[in-house]
Every structure is written in structure tokens, then in C-alpha cells.
CSV table of C-alpha atoms (C1' of nucleotides) in Angstrom, one decimal:
chain,number,residue,atom,x,y,z
O,169,MET,CA,-11.3,28.3,-4.8
O,170,ALA,CA,-10.5,28.2,-8.5
O,171,ARG,CA,-9.7,24.9,-10.0
O,172,PRO,CA,-6.1,24.8,-11.2
O,173,ARG,CA,-6.1,24.3,-15.0
O,174,THR,CA,-3.4,21.7,-15.4
O,175,PRO,CA,-2.9,18.3,-13.8
O,176,LYS,CA,0.4,19.5,-12.3
O,177,GLY,CA,-1.3,22.6,-10.9
O,178,ARG,CA,-3.9,20.4,-9.3
O,179,ALA,CA,-1.2,18.1,-7.9
O,180,ARG,CA,0.7,21.0,-6.3
O,181,ARG,CA,-2.5,22.5,-4.9
O,182,THR,CA,-3.5,19.1,-3.5
O,183,HIS,CA,-0.1,18.8,-1.7
O,184,GLU,CA,-0.2,22.3,-0.3
O,185,LEU,CA,-3.6,21.7,1.2
O,186,LEU,CA,-2.9,18.2,2.5
O,187,ALA,CA,0.4,19.4,4.0
O,188,GLU,CA,-1.6,21.9,6.1
O,189,GLU,CA,-4.1,19.3,7.0
O,190,TYR,CA,-1.6,16.5,7.8
O,191,PRO,CA,1.7,18.2,8.9
O,192,GLU,CA,3.3,15.0,10.1
O,193,ALA,CA,2.0,12.1,8.0
O,194,VAL,CA,4.0,9.1,8.9
O,195,CYS,CA,4.1,5.4,7.8
O,196,GLU,CA,2.0,3.5,10.3
O,197,LEU,CA,3.5,0.1,9.7
O,198,ASP,CA,5.5,-0.7,12.8
O,199,HIS,CA,9.2,-1.4,12.1
O,200,ASP,CA,12.7,-0.9,13.4
O,201,ASN,CA,14.8,-1.2,10.2
O,202,PRO,CA,14.4,-1.5,6.4
O,203,PHE,CA,14.1,-5.3,6.5
O,204,GLN,CA,11.2,-5.2,8.9
O,205,LEU,CA,9.5,-2.5,6.8
O,206,LEU,CA,9.9,-4.6,3.7
O,207,VAL,CA,8.3,-7.6,5.4
O,208,ALA,CA,5.5,-5.4,6.8
O,209,THR,CA,4.8,-3.8,3.5
O,210,ILE,CA,4.6,-7.1,1.7
O,211,LEU,CA,2.1,-8.3,4.3
O,212,SER,CA,0.0,-5.1,4.0
O,213,ALA,CA,-1.3,-6.0,0.5
O,214,GLN,CA,-5.2,-5.9,0.7
O,215,CYS,CA,-5.0,-5.6,4.4
O,216,THR,CA,-5.1,-2.8,7.0
O,217,ASP,CA,-1.8,-1.7,8.5
O,218,LYS,CA,-3.4,-2.1,11.9
O,219,ARG,CA,-3.8,-5.8,11.3
O,220,VAL,CA,-0.2,-6.1,10.0
O,221,ASN,CA,1.0,-4.5,13.2
O,222,MET,CA,-0.9,-7.3,15.1
O,223,VAL,CA,1.2,-10.0,13.5
O,224,THR,CA,4.7,-8.5,13.1
O,225,PRO,CA,5.7,-8.5,16.7
O,226,ASP,CA,5.5,-12.3,17.0
O,227,LEU,CA,7.0,-12.7,13.4
O,228,PHE,CA,10.0,-10.4,14.1
O,229,ALA,CA,10.5,-12.0,17.5
O,230,ALA,CA,10.8,-15.5,15.9
O,231,TYR,CA,12.7,-14.3,12.8
O,232,PRO,CA,14.5,-11.1,13.5
O,233,THR,CA,16.9,-11.1,10.5
O,234,PRO,CA,16.9,-12.1,6.8
O,235,GLU,CA,19.1,-15.0,7.7
O,236,LYS,CA,16.6,-16.4,10.3
O,237,LEU,CA,13.6,-15.8,8.1
O,238,ALA,CA,15.3,-17.5,5.1
O,239,GLU,CA,15.4,-20.7,7.1
O,240,ALA,CA,12.0,-20.5,8.7
O,241,PRO,CA,9.5,-23.4,8.3
O,242,LEU,CA,6.9,-22.2,5.8
O,243,ALA,CA,4.1,-23.7,7.9
O,244,HIS,CA,5.1,-21.7,10.9
O,245,VAL,CA,5.3,-18.4,8.9
O,246,GLU,CA,1.9,-19.2,7.4
O,247,GLU,CA,0.5,-19.6,10.8
O,248,LEU,CA,2.0,-16.3,12.0
O,249,VAL,CA,0.7,-14.2,9.1
O,250,ARG,CA,-2.6,-16.1,8.5
O,251,SER,CA,-4.9,-13.2,9.6
O,252,THR,CA,-3.5,-10.8,7.1
O,253,GLY,CA,-5.1,-12.8,4.2
O,254,PHE,CA,-3.4,-14.4,1.2
O,255,PHE,CA,-1.4,-16.1,3.8
O,256,ALA,CA,0.1,-18.9,1.7
O,257,THR,CA,1.3,-16.4,-0.9
O,258,LYS,CA,2.6,-13.9,1.6
O,259,ALA,CA,4.5,-16.5,3.7
O,260,ARG,CA,6.1,-17.9,0.5
O,261,ASN,CA,7.0,-14.4,-0.6
O,262,ILE,CA,8.6,-13.1,2.6
O,263,VAL,CA,10.6,-16.3,3.1
O,264,GLY,CA,11.7,-16.2,-0.5
O,265,MET,CA,12.5,-12.5,-0.2
O,266,ALA,CA,14.7,-13.2,2.8
O,267,GLN,CA,16.5,-16.0,0.9
O,268,ASP,CA,17.2,-13.6,-2.0
O,269,LEU,CA,18.5,-10.9,0.4
O,270,VAL,CA,20.9,-13.5,1.9
O,271,ASN,CA,21.9,-15.0,-1.4
O,272,HIS,CA,22.2,-12.0,-3.7
O,273,PHE,CA,22.3,-8.8,-1.5
O,274,ASP,CA,24.6,-9.7,1.4
O,275,GLY,CA,21.6,-9.8,3.7
O,276,GLN,CA,20.9,-6.1,3.1
O,277,VAL,CA,17.8,-4.4,1.7
O,278,PRO,CA,18.9,-3.0,-1.7
O,279,GLY,CA,17.9,0.6,-2.6
O,280,LYS,CA,17.8,0.2,-6.4
O,281,MET,CA,14.3,-0.1,-7.8
O,282,SER,CA,15.3,-2.9,-10.2
O,283,ASP,CA,16.8,-4.9,-7.3
O,284,LEU,CA,13.8,-4.3,-5.1
O,285,VAL,CA,11.2,-5.4,-7.7
O,286,SER,CA,13.2,-8.5,-8.4
O,287,LEU,CA,12.3,-9.8,-4.9
O,288,PRO,CA,9.3,-12.1,-4.5
O,289,GLY,CA,6.2,-10.2,-3.5
O,290,VAL,CA,7.7,-6.8,-4.2
O,291,GLY,CA,6.2,-4.5,-6.8
O,292,ARG,CA,6.8,-0.8,-7.4
O,293,LYS,CA,4.4,0.2,-4.7
O,294,THR,CA,6.2,-1.8,-2.0
O,295,ALA,CA,9.6,-0.8,-3.4
O,296,ASN,CA,8.7,2.8,-3.2
O,297,VAL,CA,7.5,2.5,0.4
O,298,VAL,CA,10.8,1.0,1.4
O,299,ARG,CA,12.8,3.6,-0.6
O,300,SER,CA,11.0,6.6,0.7
O,301,VAL,CA,10.2,5.6,4.3
O,302,ALA,CA,13.2,3.5,5.3
O,303,LEU,CA,16.0,4.4,2.9
O,304,GLY,CA,15.6,8.2,2.4
O,305,LEU,CA,15.4,7.8,-1.3
O,306,PRO,CA,12.9,9.3,-3.8
O,307,GLY,CA,9.8,7.2,-4.1
O,308,LEU,CA,6.1,7.8,-4.7
O,309,PRO,CA,4.1,4.7,-3.6
O,310,VAL,CA,0.9,4.5,-5.6
O,311,ASP,CA,-1.6,2.4,-3.7
O,312,THR,CA,-5.4,2.1,-4.0
O,313,HIS,CA,-5.9,5.5,-2.2
O,314,VAL,CA,-3.4,7.4,-4.3
O,315,ALA,CA,-4.8,5.9,-7.5
O,316,ARG,CA,-8.4,6.7,-6.5
O,317,ILE,CA,-7.9,10.3,-5.3
O,318,THR,CA,-5.6,11.4,-8.1
O,319,GLY,CA,-8.2,10.1,-10.5
O,320,LEU,CA,-11.1,11.9,-8.8
O,321,LEU,CA,-9.1,15.1,-8.8
O,322,GLY,CA,-8.2,14.9,-12.4
O,323,ILE,CA,-4.5,14.7,-11.7
O,324,THR,CA,-4.2,11.6,-13.9
O,325,GLU,CA,-6.4,9.8,-16.4
O,326,HIS,CA,-4.6,6.5,-15.9
O,327,LYS,CA,-5.9,3.5,-14.0
O,328,ASP,CA,-2.7,1.5,-13.9
O,329,PRO,CA,-0.8,2.3,-10.7
O,330,VAL,CA,2.6,2.1,-12.4
O,331,LYS,CA,1.5,4.6,-15.1
O,332,ILE,CA,0.1,6.9,-12.5
O,333,GLU,CA,3.4,6.8,-10.6
O,334,LEU,CA,5.4,7.7,-13.7
O,335,GLU,CA,3.0,10.5,-14.6
O,336,LEU,CA,3.0,11.9,-11.0
O,337,ASN,CA,6.8,11.8,-10.5
O,338,PRO,CA,7.5,14.9,-12.6
O,339,MET,CA,4.7,16.8,-10.9
O,340,VAL,CA,6.2,16.4,-7.4
O,341,PRO,CA,9.7,17.4,-6.3
O,342,ALA,CA,11.8,14.2,-5.6
O,343,ALA,CA,12.2,15.1,-1.9
O,344,GLU,CA,8.4,15.5,-1.4
O,345,ARG,CA,7.2,12.4,-3.2
O,346,GLY,CA,7.1,10.1,-0.1
O,347,GLU,CA,5.2,12.7,2.0
O,348,PHE,CA,2.8,13.4,-0.9
O,349,SER,CA,1.9,9.7,-1.0
O,350,LEU,CA,1.7,9.4,2.7
O,351,ARG,CA,-0.7,12.4,3.0
O,352,LEU,CA,-2.9,11.1,0.1
O,353,ILE,CA,-3.1,7.7,1.9
O,354,LEU,CA,-4.0,9.3,5.2
O,355,HIS,CA,-6.6,11.4,3.5
O,356,GLY,CA,-8.0,8.4,1.7
O,357,ARG,CA,-8.4,6.5,5.0
O,358,ARG,CA,-9.9,9.4,7.0
O,359,VAL,CA,-11.8,11.6,4.6
O,360,CYS,CA,-11.9,10.4,1.0
O,361,ILE,CA,-12.9,6.9,2.0
O,362,ALA,CA,-13.6,4.7,-1.0
O,363,ARG,CA,-17.0,3.4,0.1
O,364,ARG,CA,-18.4,6.6,1.6
O,365,PRO,CA,-16.3,9.8,1.0
O,366,ARG,CA,-16.8,12.5,3.6
O,367,CYS,CA,-16.8,15.4,1.1
O,368,HIS,CA,-18.2,17.9,3.7
O,369,GLU,CA,-15.0,17.5,5.7
O,370,CYS,CA,-12.6,17.5,2.7
O,371,VAL,CA,-10.2,20.4,2.2
O,372,LEU,CA,-9.9,19.5,-1.5
O,373,ALA,CA,-13.7,19.6,-2.1
O,374,SER,CA,-13.6,23.1,-3.6
O,375,PHE,CA,-11.8,21.9,-6.7
O,376,CYS,CA,-12.8,18.2,-6.7
O,377,PRO,CA,-15.3,17.5,-9.6
O,378,SER,CA,-16.8,14.5,-7.6
O,379,ALA,CA,-17.5,16.5,-4.4
O,380,GLY,CA,-21.2,16.8,-5.1
O,381,GLY,CA,-22.1,16.7,-1.5
W,74,DA,C1',-8.4,-11.0,-16.6
W,75,DT,C1',-7.8,-13.9,-12.8
W,76,DC,C1',-6.2,-15.8,-8.5
W,77,DC,C1',-4.6,-15.4,-3.8
W,78,DC,C1',-8.1,-15.3,0.6
W,79,DG,C1',-8.7,-13.2,6.1
W,80,DA,C1',-11.3,-9.6,8.7
W,81,DG,C1',-14.2,-5.8,9.5
W,82,DG,C1',-17.8,-2.1,8.0
W,83,DG,C1',-22.2,-0.7,6.1
H,114,DC,C1',-24.7,-9.8,1.5
H,115,DC,C1',-21.1,-6.9,-1.0
H,116,DC,C1',-17.1,-4.0,-0.8
H,117,DT,C1',-12.7,-2.6,0.9
H,118,DC,C1',-8.4,-3.0,3.2
H,119,DT,C1',-1.4,1.1,1.7
H,120,DG,C1',-0.9,-5.5,-4.3
H,121,DG,C1',1.6,-8.8,-6.8
H,122,DA,C1',2.2,-12.7,-9.9
H,123,DT,C1',0.6,-15.5,-13.6
DNA sequence: ATCCCGAGGG
DNA sequence: CCCTCTGGAT
């Protein structure tokens, strides 16, 4: 298959092929509402979603709402999220985030990007996950997988995730950005694995410069 | 650029 | 042992 000449062409081809490969890519962080997804996504930094799903049931049982989490003893939250790594930072961030929701956003998860990134522990990646998965708003989360794969495919030259996001946005229709990200992430976990990519099994290999074999 | 900082894979 | 796992703040 011929390699599309432009970065945008490569982005579109990538999404076409990944949409066939992964028709129903879904967010695998367990959650029942936007607040829970926001907490789970903060916890997912440098950690597998599987491990996050191991700690959130107890966490949400103890602190089901922003109001409850805002008043939680830090030591108890640290204990509950310890196995996700960076536990001191994450505990402080999710409690502080809950306090901000109560104090500034009427206990609701805001949809505006500028509001979301004002919350402790929430950067653009986390904000875009919440927007696209829980709120039905446009959002293209750029995580380690999205950054790595778009770089390998020559869709972007940037290394900074925020620059990558801003460069990718015009290449992908707003309504498809969340799915595009989800599919790249799934592909990164299953096939284009950082440490040992399975190029033989990759549907993108025909136009991937790094698919040597 | 550096720190946070646990768990699992190769 | 070294790297990676859906990063964010300083």
C-alpha cells in the first residue's frame, strides 16, 4: 500500500485501518459517571488501567461523591491508591480536585478545557479523556502511545504531547477525535508495544517507516 | 530537566 | 537489571 504523502493523509489512513481493526474501542477505566472517570484518569498516570480498576472499587465505595472525597483523610486515600504508584501525589491531587469541584464548580465536573486543567493533577491528556469519554465533547487525548505511534508514522514531528494534540486536531474530525485516540492506545498496547513492537501483526506496517520486521 | 514512586515484563 | 505502564507539576 502506498504511503500517503501528507501527515494528514497518513492520519486519515491510520484511522481508517484502525477503525476496521478495532471497531469498538472503549475506555477501559471502570467508571459510572464523569467524577469517577476523572478520578480514575488521574490515577492512571504511569500505571496500567487494569491496576487502576483494582483500587477504584474500594475508593468509590468509601468516597462516592466529590463532597465525600473532599473531606477524606489524606492518609486513608494514600493507602487506597498506594499500588498505582506516585501515591502521595495522586492522593493529594484527587482530594484537592474534589475540593475544587465542591468550592468552584458546584460539585460538578466542568466541560471547559480551561476549567478542567485548573484542577490539581489534571493536564490536557486527562481533560481530553473526560471530555471525550464522559461528556461527549471533542477531545483527543495524547498519551505515551498516541505520541509514540504518530511519531513513528510520520504524522507529527513533535515530541511534546500538547503540541502533538494541537497538530492532530485539524487532521481529525471533531466527532472522531476520541475514538482515534482510543484506537491508537489500544493498538499501542496490543501491537505497537513500546518495548517490543509486533510489526508482523500490524495493519499499519505497509506505510510505517519503522516496520523493518 | 527533574521529581513523584509502585508493579510487572523481558 | 532496565524499561514501561493511557502524566502532571515544579
